[in-house]
PDB file of C-alpha atoms in Angstrom:
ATOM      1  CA  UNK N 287       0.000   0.000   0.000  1.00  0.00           C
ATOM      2  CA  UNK N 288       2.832   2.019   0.888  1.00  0.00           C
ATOM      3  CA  UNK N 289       4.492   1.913  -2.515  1.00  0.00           C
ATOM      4  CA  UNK N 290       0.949   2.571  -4.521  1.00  0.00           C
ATOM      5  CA  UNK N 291       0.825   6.053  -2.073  1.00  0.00           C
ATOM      6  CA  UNK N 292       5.010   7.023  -3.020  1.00  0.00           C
ATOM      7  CA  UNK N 293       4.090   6.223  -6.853  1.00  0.00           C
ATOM      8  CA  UNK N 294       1.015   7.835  -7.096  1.00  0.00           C
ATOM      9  CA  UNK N 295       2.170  10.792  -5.489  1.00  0.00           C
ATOM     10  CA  UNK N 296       5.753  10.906  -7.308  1.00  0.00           C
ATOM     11  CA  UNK N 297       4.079  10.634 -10.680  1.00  0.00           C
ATOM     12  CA  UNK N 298       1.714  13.554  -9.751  1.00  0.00           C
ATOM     13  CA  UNK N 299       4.366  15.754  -8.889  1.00  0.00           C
ATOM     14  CA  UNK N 300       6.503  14.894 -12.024  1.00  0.00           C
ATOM     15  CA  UNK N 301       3.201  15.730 -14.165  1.00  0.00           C
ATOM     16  CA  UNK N 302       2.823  18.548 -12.322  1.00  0.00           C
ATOM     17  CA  UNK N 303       6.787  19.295 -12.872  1.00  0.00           C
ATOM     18  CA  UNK N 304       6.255  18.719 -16.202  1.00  0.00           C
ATOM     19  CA  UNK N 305       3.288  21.558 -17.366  1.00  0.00           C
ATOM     20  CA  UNK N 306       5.286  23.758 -15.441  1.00  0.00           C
ATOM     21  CA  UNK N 307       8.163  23.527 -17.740  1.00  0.00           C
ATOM     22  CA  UNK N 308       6.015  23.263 -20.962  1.00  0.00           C
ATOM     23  CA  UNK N 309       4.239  26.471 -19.758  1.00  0.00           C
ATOM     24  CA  UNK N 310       7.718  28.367 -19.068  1.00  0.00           C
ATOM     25  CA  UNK N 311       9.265  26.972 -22.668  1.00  0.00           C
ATOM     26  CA  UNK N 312       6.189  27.897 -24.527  1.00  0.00           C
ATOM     27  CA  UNK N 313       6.231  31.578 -22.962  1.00  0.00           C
ATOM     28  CA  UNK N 314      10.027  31.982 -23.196  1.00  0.00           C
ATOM     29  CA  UNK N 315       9.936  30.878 -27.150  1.00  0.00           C
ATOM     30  CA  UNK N 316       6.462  32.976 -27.677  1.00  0.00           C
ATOM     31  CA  UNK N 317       8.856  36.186 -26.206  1.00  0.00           C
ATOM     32  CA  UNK N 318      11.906  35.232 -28.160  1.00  0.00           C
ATOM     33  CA  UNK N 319      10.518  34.984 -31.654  1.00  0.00           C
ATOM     34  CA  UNK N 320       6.544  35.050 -31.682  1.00  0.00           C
ATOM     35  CA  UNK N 321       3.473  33.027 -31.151  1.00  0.00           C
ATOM     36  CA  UNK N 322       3.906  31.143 -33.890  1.00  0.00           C
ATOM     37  CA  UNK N 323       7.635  30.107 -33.145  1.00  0.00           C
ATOM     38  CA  UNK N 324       6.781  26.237 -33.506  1.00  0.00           C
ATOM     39  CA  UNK N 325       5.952  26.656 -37.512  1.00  0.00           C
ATOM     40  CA  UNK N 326       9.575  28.033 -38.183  1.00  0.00           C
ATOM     41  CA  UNK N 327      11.749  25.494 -38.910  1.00  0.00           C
ATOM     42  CA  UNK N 328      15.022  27.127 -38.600  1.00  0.00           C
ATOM     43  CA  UNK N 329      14.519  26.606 -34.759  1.00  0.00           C
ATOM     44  CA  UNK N 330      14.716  23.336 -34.910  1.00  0.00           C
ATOM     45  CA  UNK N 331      17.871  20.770 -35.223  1.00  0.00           C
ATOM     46  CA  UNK N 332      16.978  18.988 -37.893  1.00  0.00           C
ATOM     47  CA  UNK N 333      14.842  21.512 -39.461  1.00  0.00           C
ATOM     48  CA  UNK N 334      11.451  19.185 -39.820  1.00  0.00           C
ATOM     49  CA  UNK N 335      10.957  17.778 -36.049  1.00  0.00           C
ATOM     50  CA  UNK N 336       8.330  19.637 -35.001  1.00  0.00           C
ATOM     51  CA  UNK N 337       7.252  21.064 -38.544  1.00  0.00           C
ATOM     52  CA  UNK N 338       5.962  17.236 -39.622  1.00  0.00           C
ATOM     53  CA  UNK N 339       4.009  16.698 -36.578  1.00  0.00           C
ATOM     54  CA  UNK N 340       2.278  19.715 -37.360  1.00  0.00           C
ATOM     55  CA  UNK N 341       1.746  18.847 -40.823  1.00  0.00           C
ATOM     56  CA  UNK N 342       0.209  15.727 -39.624  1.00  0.00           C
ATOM     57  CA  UNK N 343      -1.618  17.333 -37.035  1.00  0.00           C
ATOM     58  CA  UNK N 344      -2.991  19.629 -40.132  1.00  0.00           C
ATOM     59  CA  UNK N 345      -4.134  17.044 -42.057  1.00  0.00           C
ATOM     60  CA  UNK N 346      -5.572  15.050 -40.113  1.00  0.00           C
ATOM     61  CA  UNK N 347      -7.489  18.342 -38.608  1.00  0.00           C
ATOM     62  CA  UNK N 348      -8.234  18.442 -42.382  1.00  0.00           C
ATOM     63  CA  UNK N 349      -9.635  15.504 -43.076  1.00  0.00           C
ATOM     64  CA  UNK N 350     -12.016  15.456 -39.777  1.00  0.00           C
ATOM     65  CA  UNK N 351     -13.558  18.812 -40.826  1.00  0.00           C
ATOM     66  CA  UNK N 352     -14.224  17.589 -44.528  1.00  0.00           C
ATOM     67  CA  UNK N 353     -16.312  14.371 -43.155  1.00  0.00           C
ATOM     68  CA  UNK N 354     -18.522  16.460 -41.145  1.00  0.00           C
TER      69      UNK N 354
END
């Protein structure tokens, strides 16, 4: 019982860790370069990492709206 208390309330702090830092990146990058900063794939490594999800993201967004 003990162990199912520690994990449950590790992993809630660690998700809770983990917003926190998505929040702070998101703002920092918004300030840096502009709302948009996660279309501009100079900012990335290998230039498509993020850029292809969205693409996918896109289409498929795409795709759901046309059946409807």
């Amino acid at each position: 019982m003990f162990d199912l208390q520690l994990r449950t309330l590790l992993f809630e702090a660690i998700g809770q860790i983990e917003i926190a830092f998505r929040t702070q990146l998101e703002l920092c990058l918004s300030l840096a370069y502009d709302s948009h900063w996660y279309e501009n794939r100079s900012l990335f490594h290998n230039g498509r990492t993020s850029y292809s999800g969205l693409e996918r993201i896109t289409g498929t967004l795409g795709s759901v709206v046309r059946n409807i």
